GROMACS .gro file of C-alpha atoms in nm:
model
  402
    1MET     CA    1  12.719  -1.280  30.706
    2SER     CA    2  12.799  -1.400  31.097
    3ASP     CA    3  12.755  -1.143  31.220
    4TRP     CA    4  12.378  -1.159  31.088
    5THR     CA    5  12.327  -1.502  31.206
    6ALA     CA    6  12.463  -1.428  31.570
    7PHE     CA    7  12.112  -1.250  31.606
    8GLY     CA    8  11.896  -1.586  31.597
    9ARG     CA    9  11.860  -1.950  31.636
   10VAL     CA   10  11.765  -2.254  31.529
   11ASP     CA   11  11.614  -2.512  31.783
   12ALA     CA   12  11.565  -2.912  31.811
   13ASP     CA   13  11.253  -2.910  31.580
   14GLY     CA   14  11.384  -2.621  31.345
   15THR     CA   15  11.187  -2.315  31.495
   16VAL     CA   16  11.389  -2.043  31.349
   17TYR     CA   17  11.393  -1.713  31.598
   18VAL     CA   18  11.553  -1.378  31.543
   19LYS     CA   19  11.683  -1.216  31.925
   20THR     CA   20  11.588  -0.843  31.994
   21ALA     CA   21  11.605  -0.623  32.296
   22GLU     CA   22  11.232  -0.728  32.396
   23GLY     CA   23  11.258  -1.102  32.367
   24GLU     CA   24  11.320  -1.369  32.110
   25ARG     CA   25  11.017  -1.385  31.855
   26VAL     CA   26  10.921  -1.685  31.597
   27VAL     CA   27  11.083  -1.576  31.191
   28GLY     CA   28  10.994  -1.923  30.998
   29SER     CA   29  11.155  -2.296  31.060
   30TRP     CA   30  11.417  -2.431  30.843
   31GLN     CA   31  11.343  -2.894  30.794
   32ALA     CA   32  11.556  -2.870  30.492
   33GLY     CA   33  11.873  -2.895  30.668
   34ALA     CA   34  12.128  -2.835  30.880
   35PRO     CA   35  12.022  -2.540  31.087
   36GLU     CA   36  12.331  -2.305  31.002
   37GLU     CA   37  12.200  -2.299  30.670
   38GLY     CA   38  11.854  -2.205  30.847
   39LEU     CA   39  12.015  -1.915  31.028
   40ALA     CA   40  12.197  -1.848  30.655
   41HIS     CA   41  11.884  -1.802  30.434
   42PHE     CA   42  11.689  -1.613  30.734
   43ALA     CA   43  12.015  -1.327  30.755
   44ARG     CA   44  12.032  -1.338  30.386
   45ARG     CA   45  11.694  -1.165  30.369
   46PHE     CA   46  11.837  -0.927  30.651
   47ALA     CA   47  12.111  -0.845  30.428
   48ASP     CA   48  11.907  -0.754  30.187
   49LEU     CA   49  11.714  -0.523  30.393
   50VAL     CA   50  12.022  -0.335  30.479
   51THR     CA   51  12.069  -0.324  30.134
   52GLU     CA   52  11.777  -0.164  30.038
   53VAL     CA   53  11.853   0.054  30.340
   54ASP     CA   54  12.193   0.137  30.252
   55LEU     CA   55  12.080   0.238  29.906
   56THR     CA   56  11.763   0.475  30.029
   57GLU     CA   57  12.002   0.638  30.243
   58ALA     CA   58  12.256   0.698  30.011
   59ARG     CA   59  12.004   0.849  29.694
   60LEU     CA   60  11.916   1.081  30.024
   61ASN     CA   61  12.246   1.228  30.129
   62SER     CA   62  12.302   1.245  29.761
   63GLY     CA   63  12.026   1.476  29.630
   64ALA     CA   64  11.888   1.205  29.349
   65ALA     CA   65  11.619   1.089  29.531
   66ASP     CA   66  11.290   1.339  29.617
   67ALA     CA   67  11.291   1.318  30.025
   68SER     CA   68  10.977   1.248  29.969
   69HIS     CA   69  10.999   0.942  29.819
   70SER     CA   70  11.285   0.848  30.060
   71LEU     CA   71  11.064   0.887  30.353
   72ALA     CA   72  10.776   0.643  30.196
   73THR     CA   73  11.021   0.381  30.156
   74ILE     CA   74  11.199   0.433  30.526
   75ARG     CA   75  10.881   0.412  30.720
   76ARG     CA   76  10.754   0.140  30.502
   77LEU     CA   77  11.069  -0.055  30.608
   78ARG     CA   78  11.023   0.073  30.917
   79SER     CA   79  10.682  -0.105  30.940
   80THR     CA   80  10.773  -0.413  30.845
   81LEU     CA   81  11.014  -0.467  31.009
   82ALA     CA   82  10.871  -0.583  31.357
   83GLU     CA   83  10.753  -0.862  31.189
   84ALA     CA   84  10.980  -0.939  30.956
   85HIS     CA   85  11.111  -1.314  30.905
   86VAL     CA   86  11.466  -1.241  30.893
   87VAL     CA   87  11.739  -1.295  31.087
   88GLY     CA   88  11.975  -0.989  31.202
   89ASP     CA   89  12.037  -0.697  31.422
   90ILE     CA   90  11.690  -0.585  31.358
   91ASP     CA   91  11.702  -0.323  31.685
   92GLY     CA   92  12.064  -0.184  31.496
   93LEU     CA   93  11.830  -0.152  31.137
   94THR     CA   94  11.551  -0.032  31.366
   95ALA     CA   95  11.758   0.233  31.537
   96ARG     CA   96  11.934   0.372  31.192
   97LEU     CA   97  11.595   0.355  31.004
   98GLU     CA   98  11.436   0.597  31.257
   99ARG     CA   99  11.797   0.784  31.253
  100LEU     CA  100  11.682   0.805  30.877
  101THR     CA  101  11.305   0.881  30.920
  102THR     CA  102  11.447   1.209  31.068
  103LEU     CA  103  11.620   1.298  30.816
  104ALA     CA  104  11.410   1.246  30.512
  105GLU     CA  105  11.196   1.396  30.756
  106GLU     CA  106  11.408   1.744  30.749
  107LYS     CA  107  11.492   1.686  30.424
  108ALA     CA  108  11.123   1.628  30.288
  109GLY     CA  109  11.052   2.006  30.439
  110GLU     CA  110  11.324   2.152  30.309
  111ALA     CA  111  11.212   2.042  29.941
  112ARG     CA  112  10.810   2.139  30.027
  113ALA     CA  113  10.981   2.492  30.148
  114ALA     CA  114  11.202   2.493  29.819
  115ARG     CA  115  10.885   2.371  29.633
  116GLU     CA  116  10.729   2.666  29.732
  117ALA     CA  117  10.988   2.942  29.691
  118ALA     CA  118  11.006   2.816  29.362
  119ARG     CA  119  10.599   2.844  29.299
  120THR     CA  120  10.686   3.162  29.498
  121GLU     CA  121  10.846   3.290  29.270
  122ALA     CA  122  10.696   3.151  28.967
  123LEU     CA  123  10.367   3.316  29.051
  124ALA     CA  124  10.495   3.650  29.089
  125ARG     CA  125  10.708   3.638  28.772
  126LYS     CA  126  10.412   3.524  28.590
  127THR     CA  127  10.203   3.833  28.758
  128ALA     CA  128  10.510   4.083  28.692
  129LEU     CA  129  10.508   3.938  28.315
  130VAL     CA  130  10.105   4.004  28.309
  131GLU     CA  131  10.076   4.344  28.451
  132GLU     CA  132  10.378   4.433  28.236
  133ALA     CA  133  10.197   4.351  27.942
  134GLU     CA  134   9.868   4.493  28.055
  135LYS     CA  135  10.107   4.791  28.056
  136LEU     CA  136  10.190   4.733  27.725
  137ALA     CA  137   9.862   4.683  27.595
  138ALA     CA  138   9.692   4.965  27.706
  139GLU     CA  139   9.933   5.289  27.725
  140SER     CA  140  10.221   5.173  27.461
  141THR     CA  141  10.184   5.362  27.132
  142GLY     CA  142  10.570   5.231  27.008
  143TRP     CA  143  10.388   4.975  26.842
  144LYS     CA  144  10.693   4.753  26.725
  145THR     CA  145  10.893   4.768  27.044
  146ALA     CA  146  10.606   4.671  27.223
  147GLY     CA  147  10.485   4.393  27.008
  148ASP     CA  148  10.824   4.269  27.005
  149ARG     CA  149  10.861   4.286  27.401
  150LEU     CA  150  10.518   4.162  27.397
  151LYS     CA  151  10.675   3.803  27.186
  152GLU     CA  152  11.001   3.813  27.459
  153ILE     CA  153  10.715   3.770  27.741
  154LEU     CA  154  10.569   3.468  27.591
  155ASP     CA  155  10.900   3.330  27.518
  156GLU     CA  156  11.013   3.407  27.865
  157TRP     CA  157  10.627   3.288  28.033
  158LYS     CA  158  10.690   2.928  27.866
  159THR     CA  159  11.018   2.827  28.099
  160ILE     CA  160  10.845   2.937  28.380
  161ARG     CA  161  10.740   2.646  28.564
  162GLY     CA  162  10.580   2.543  28.910
  163VAL     CA  163  10.233   2.743  28.930
  164ASP     CA  164   9.962   2.519  28.999
  165LYS     CA  165   9.693   2.429  28.744
  166LYS     CA  166   9.381   2.693  28.814
  167THR     CA  167   9.606   2.980  28.908
  168ASP     CA  168   9.828   2.960  28.613
  169GLY     CA  169   9.510   2.975  28.398
  170GLU     CA  170   9.335   3.234  28.491
  171LEU     CA  171   9.720   3.459  28.453
  172TRP     CA  172   9.723   3.332  28.133
  173LYS     CA  173   9.404   3.486  28.034
  174ARG     CA  174   9.489   3.793  28.115
  175PHE     CA  175   9.823   3.745  27.937
  176ALA     CA  176   9.640   3.674  27.617
  177ALA     CA  177   9.311   3.891  27.686
  178ALA     CA  178   9.612   4.215  27.717
  179ARG     CA  179   9.796   4.081  27.400
  180ASP     CA  180   9.497   4.060  27.153
  181GLY     CA  181   9.394   4.485  27.298
  182PHE     CA  182   9.714   4.567  27.211
  183THR     CA  183   9.667   4.408  26.879
  184ARG     CA  184   9.312   4.570  26.829
  185ARG     CA  185   9.474   4.883  26.949
  186ARG     CA  186   9.774   4.842  26.702
  187GLY     CA  187   9.520   4.754  26.416
  188ALA     CA  188   9.310   5.033  26.439
  189HIS     CA  189   9.572   5.242  26.527
  190PHE     CA  190   9.741   5.177  26.180
  191ALA     CA  191   9.388   5.215  25.976
  192THR     CA  192   9.340   5.527  26.088
  193LEU     CA  193   9.671   5.589  25.979
  194ASP     CA  194   9.613   5.460  25.645
  195ALA     CA  195   9.332   5.672  25.589
  196GLN     CA  196   9.525   5.984  25.705
  197ARG     CA  197   9.769   5.918  25.462
  198LYS     CA  198   9.532   5.814  25.140
  199GLN     CA  199   9.405   6.199  25.280
  200ALA     CA  200   9.748   6.327  25.306
  201GLN     CA  201   9.819   6.188  24.979
  202ALA     CA  202   9.457   6.304  24.797
  203ALA     CA  203   9.555   6.685  24.940
  204LYS     CA  204   9.977   6.672  24.809
  205GLU     CA  205   9.811   6.524  24.487
  206GLU     CA  206   9.572   6.898  24.436
  207LEU     CA  207   9.906   7.058  24.553
  208VAL     CA  208  10.108   6.880  24.288
  209ALA     CA  209   9.854   6.930  24.011
  210GLU     CA  210   9.853   7.328  24.049
  211ALA     CA  211  10.188   7.350  24.093
  212GLU     CA  212  10.259   7.186  23.764
  213SER     CA  213   9.998   7.376  23.619
  214LEU     CA  214  10.200   7.680  23.722
  215ALA     CA  215  10.520   7.558  23.581
  216GLU     CA  216  10.491   7.717  23.203
  217SER     CA  217  10.379   8.082  23.410
  218THR     CA  218  10.511   8.418  23.263
  219GLU     CA  219  10.352   8.581  23.565
  220TRP     CA  220  10.658   8.591  23.772
  221ALA     CA  221  10.625   8.757  24.099
  222ALA     CA  222  10.205   8.624  24.136
  223THR     CA  223  10.354   8.269  24.049
  224ALA     CA  224  10.643   8.309  24.229
  225ASN     CA  225  10.447   8.372  24.553
  226ARG     CA  226  10.183   8.099  24.436
  227LEU     CA  227  10.414   7.858  24.420
  228LYS     CA  228  10.551   7.980  24.811
  229ASP     CA  229  10.255   8.015  24.972
  230LEU     CA  230  10.195   7.601  24.793
  231MET     CA  231  10.469   7.551  24.939
  232ASN     CA  232  10.393   7.618  25.300
  233GLN     CA  233  10.068   7.412  25.273
  234TRP     CA  234  10.303   7.136  25.169
  235LYS     CA  235  10.486   7.170  25.495
  236ALA     CA  236  10.155   7.188  25.695
  237ALA     CA  237   9.998   6.840  25.579
  238PRO     CA  238  10.073   6.542  25.710
  239ARG     CA  239  10.228   6.292  25.519
  240ALA     CA  240  10.148   6.025  25.291
  241SER     CA  241  10.277   5.654  25.255
  242LYS     CA  242  10.644   5.698  25.263
  243GLU     CA  243  10.650   5.577  24.837
  244ALA     CA  244  10.351   5.829  24.759
  245GLU     CA  245  10.486   6.116  24.972
  246GLN     CA  246  10.841   6.040  24.760
  247ARG     CA  247  10.654   6.020  24.419
  248LEU     CA  248  10.443   6.325  24.503
  249TRP     CA  249  10.758   6.552  24.631
  250GLU     CA  250  10.949   6.486  24.318
  251ARG     CA  251  10.653   6.557  24.090
  252PHE     CA  252  10.624   6.892  24.280
  253ARG     CA  253  10.998   6.984  24.340
  254ALA     CA  254  11.016   6.950  24.001
  255ALA     CA  255  10.754   7.169  23.879
  256GLN     CA  256  10.925   7.422  24.076
  257ASP     CA  257  11.255   7.403  23.911
  258ALA     CA  258  11.115   7.434  23.638
  259PHE     CA  259  10.923   7.762  23.693
  260PHE     CA  260  11.237   7.918  23.884
  261THR     CA  261  11.461   7.774  23.585
  262ARG     CA  262  11.277   7.959  23.364
  263ARG     CA  263  11.226   8.302  23.568
  264SER     CA  264  11.600   8.308  23.659
  265GLU     CA  265  11.698   8.240  23.238
  266VAL     CA  266  11.424   8.530  23.154
  267PHE     CA  267  11.590   8.729  23.452
  268SER     CA  268  11.915   8.679  23.363
  269ALA     CA  269  11.876   8.750  22.936
  270ARG     CA  270  11.652   9.066  23.126
  271ASP     CA  271  11.947   9.143  23.329
  272SER     CA  272  12.185   9.114  23.043
  273GLU     CA  273  11.997   9.332  22.831
  274LEU     CA  274  11.931   9.602  23.096
  275ARG     CA  275  12.328   9.627  23.161
  276GLY     CA  276  12.330   9.659  22.743
  277ASN     CA  277  12.122   9.938  22.796
  278LEU     CA  278  12.298  10.108  23.019
  279GLU     CA  279  12.592  10.102  22.880
  280ARG     CA  280  12.401  10.234  22.605
  281LYS     CA  281  12.281  10.537  22.755
  282GLN     CA  282  12.603  10.633  22.985
  283ALA     CA  283  12.762  10.652  22.614
  284LEU     CA  284  12.461  10.827  22.515
  285LEU     CA  285  12.495  11.092  22.829
  286ALA     CA  286  12.862  11.120  22.796
  287GLU     CA  287  12.838  11.255  22.435
  288ALA     CA  288  12.501  11.509  22.535
  289GLU     CA  289  12.689  11.607  22.802
  290ALA     CA  290  13.010  11.722  22.584
  291LEU     CA  291  12.821  11.968  22.410
  292ASP     CA  292  12.960  12.271  22.264
  293VAL     CA  293  12.629  12.447  22.457
  294ASP     CA  294  12.757  12.785  22.480
  295GLY     CA  295  12.980  12.761  22.163
  296ASP     CA  296  12.690  12.664  21.898
  297PRO     CA  297  12.330  12.619  22.088
  298ARG     CA  298  12.210  12.534  21.788
  299SER     CA  299  12.411  12.243  21.667
  300ALA     CA  300  12.399  12.131  22.007
  301GLN     CA  301  11.993  12.137  22.040
  302ASN     CA  302  11.967  11.933  21.699
  303LYS     CA  303  12.296  11.680  21.821
  304LEU     CA  304  12.086  11.683  22.176
  305ARG     CA  305  11.770  11.579  21.985
  306GLU     CA  306  11.934  11.275  21.823
  307ILE     CA  307  12.028  11.188  22.107
  308GLN     CA  308  11.709  11.213  22.270
  309GLY     CA  309  11.545  10.963  22.014
  310GLN     CA  310  11.853  10.719  22.050
  311TRP     CA  311  11.806  10.715  22.430
  312HIS     CA  312  11.484  10.632  22.440
  313GLU     CA  313  11.544  10.380  22.154
  314ALA     CA  314  11.767  10.231  22.410
  315GLY     CA  315  11.519  10.100  22.615
  316ARG     CA  316  11.560  10.080  23.000
  317VAL     CA  317  11.823  10.031  23.244
  318PRO     CA  318  11.872   9.839  23.577
  319ARG     CA  319  11.569  10.019  23.860
  320GLU     CA  320  11.896  10.153  24.061
  321ALA     CA  321  12.078  10.339  23.744
  322ALA     CA  322  11.722  10.522  23.582
  323ALA     CA  323  11.730  10.778  23.823
  324GLY     CA  324  12.073  10.898  23.822
  325LEU     CA  325  12.116  10.860  23.426
  326ASP     CA  326  11.758  11.081  23.355
  327ARG     CA  327  11.872  11.360  23.583
  328ARG     CA  328  12.152  11.400  23.457
  329LEU     CA  329  12.017  11.399  23.080
  330ARG     CA  330  11.753  11.651  23.236
  331ALA     CA  331  12.067  11.899  23.338
  332VAL     CA  332  12.193  11.903  23.004
  333GLU     CA  333  11.900  11.943  22.844
  334GLU     CA  334  11.835  12.207  23.067
  335ARG     CA  335  12.183  12.399  22.978
  336VAL     CA  336  12.039  12.389  22.556
  337ARG     CA  337  11.738  12.503  22.663
  338GLU     CA  338  11.931  12.810  22.879
  339ALA     CA  339  12.177  12.831  22.568
  340MET     CA  340  11.864  12.881  22.313
  341ASP     CA  341  11.663  13.099  22.487
  342SER     CA  342  12.000  13.317  22.550
  343ALA     CA  343  12.002  13.320  22.170
  344TRP     CA  344  11.698  13.362  22.082
  345ARG     CA  345  11.671  13.700  22.295
  346ARG     CA  346  11.926  13.837  22.105
  347THR     CA  347  11.812  13.720  21.724
  348GLU     CA  348  11.508  13.937  21.587
  349PRO     CA  349  11.204  13.737  21.576
  350SER     CA  350  11.196  13.686  21.159
  351ALA     CA  351  11.579  13.550  21.210
  352ASN     CA  352  11.503  13.316  21.479
  353PRO     CA  353  11.617  13.012  21.440
  354LEU     CA  354  11.346  12.823  21.713
  355LEU     CA  355  11.055  12.996  21.514
  356ALA     CA  356  11.165  12.915  21.179
  357GLN     CA  357  11.187  12.548  21.282
  358MET     CA  358  10.844  12.518  21.456
  359ARG     CA  359  10.714  12.712  21.087
  360ASP     CA  360  10.896  12.416  20.946
  361GLN     CA  361  10.723  12.188  21.152
  362VAL     CA  362  10.329  12.376  21.068
  363ALA     CA  363  10.399  12.335  20.685
  364GLU     CA  364  10.529  11.963  20.760
  365ALA     CA  365  10.192  11.890  20.952
  366GLU     CA  366   9.978  12.065  20.676
  367GLN     CA  367  10.132  11.842  20.428
  368ARG     CA  368  10.110  11.559  20.609
  369LEU     CA  369   9.722  11.674  20.636
  370ALA     CA  370   9.696  11.702  20.266
  371ARG     CA  371   9.824  11.341  20.203
  372ALA     CA  372   9.529  11.170  20.456
  373GLN     CA  373   9.310  11.404  20.297
  374ALA     CA  374   9.356  11.264  19.938
  375ALA     CA  375   9.430  10.921  20.102
  376GLY     CA  376   9.027  10.963  20.274
  377ASP     CA  377   9.190  10.769  20.568
  378ALA     CA  378   8.985  10.916  20.847
  379LYS     CA  379   9.224  10.810  21.155
  380ARG     CA  380   9.509  10.949  20.969
  381ILE     CA  381   9.327  11.297  20.892
  382ARG     CA  382   9.186  11.306  21.247
  383GLU     CA  383   9.596  11.234  21.398
  384ALA     CA  384   9.700  11.472  21.111
  385GLU     CA  385   9.410  11.735  21.198
  386GLN     CA  386   9.534  11.731  21.596
  387ALA     CA  387   9.924  11.748  21.534
  388LEU     CA  388   9.897  12.035  21.295
  389ALA     CA  389   9.653  12.243  21.557
  390SER     CA  390   9.920  12.114  21.831
  391LYS     CA  391  10.202  12.253  21.610
  392ARG     CA  392   9.981  12.597  21.517
  393GLN     CA  393   9.951  12.692  21.930
  394PHE     CA  394  10.211  12.570  22.033
  395LEU     CA  395  10.429  12.828  21.656
  396GLN     CA  396  10.146  13.163  21.806
  397LEU     CA  397  10.282  13.080  22.167
  398ALA     CA  398  10.625  13.166  22.052
  399GLU     CA  399  10.559  13.420  21.788
  400GLN     CA  400  10.452  13.656  22.078
  401ALA     CA  401  10.646  13.611  22.354
  402SER     CA  402  10.944  13.711  22.078
   0.00000   0.00000   0.00000
């Protein structure tokens, strides 16, 4: 405090002066006591100014205060210092305030530049977000991914500060329009998709209904081909909703499985029957091929007829075996025929056993005709007459050949 009082004096009438480089100037009057008390009073006022400057400088250097606010405080203090009612080193404090003014102006400029850079960066970020949102709204078909990204953009948007109100409002309008456009386009897409799925469901329900109607069919080849056609149509048709697609597919597959399971069972039974028939015919063929055709043609012929009757009763065999079996049986039949012809040629016509047999067959046919006539059955009469005429014709031809 004594340092500050050195920059002032009190004259005899109580007027208080402060000393500056430009000379003395009156700062007040002191009548309440000793001159030293007056100087101390005005020096405390100066000390208060110094304290305010100290605080301003400390806050400016630490960055705790806004540089522009500090600059305004420094300029206020500087402007009032020339007329301040204080005693102290006004010139020194003025010089200090001038230095602080320069420093504050520099820091205020840096702050303005930083704010401008931040504003530019914020503007660039929001502009980039808007452009991304507009692109998603116009082009994206990854609806979930794009929707999630638009939510992320909104969250990021809320964290960005520093864009002026007008520009920020314009950017927000663009973003909101993009988001609304995406929502409308997505809604239209799923509405179209829903309609397509309903059409697909209707088409597949028709396929299922036809497949189910064929499940009990016994037209194996035609039905199998039709079910294959239905399967191709199913694969080519669009998908219904997930739930409907699964439900319809289970019905469609069940109908197919029911038919093909039945067909497999029937074919298995048929194959088993054909294999049994094959074994019977193979046994009959072995018996036919073992006949003593040369030693006893007549007996061989009779036995072959029995075998032929059983052969036809045995039924069908697997296709790949049928031709070979028939060929071997025909070979036996040819051997028997040749042996009988040879025996016939060596026998008197009257003693020819074949002619005798044929005469017996004619007589038997005549008896069947007589029984049919006695019964008055027109159908049996007609069939008996035809059979008798045929046998008489064969007998006549045989007798002429002998």
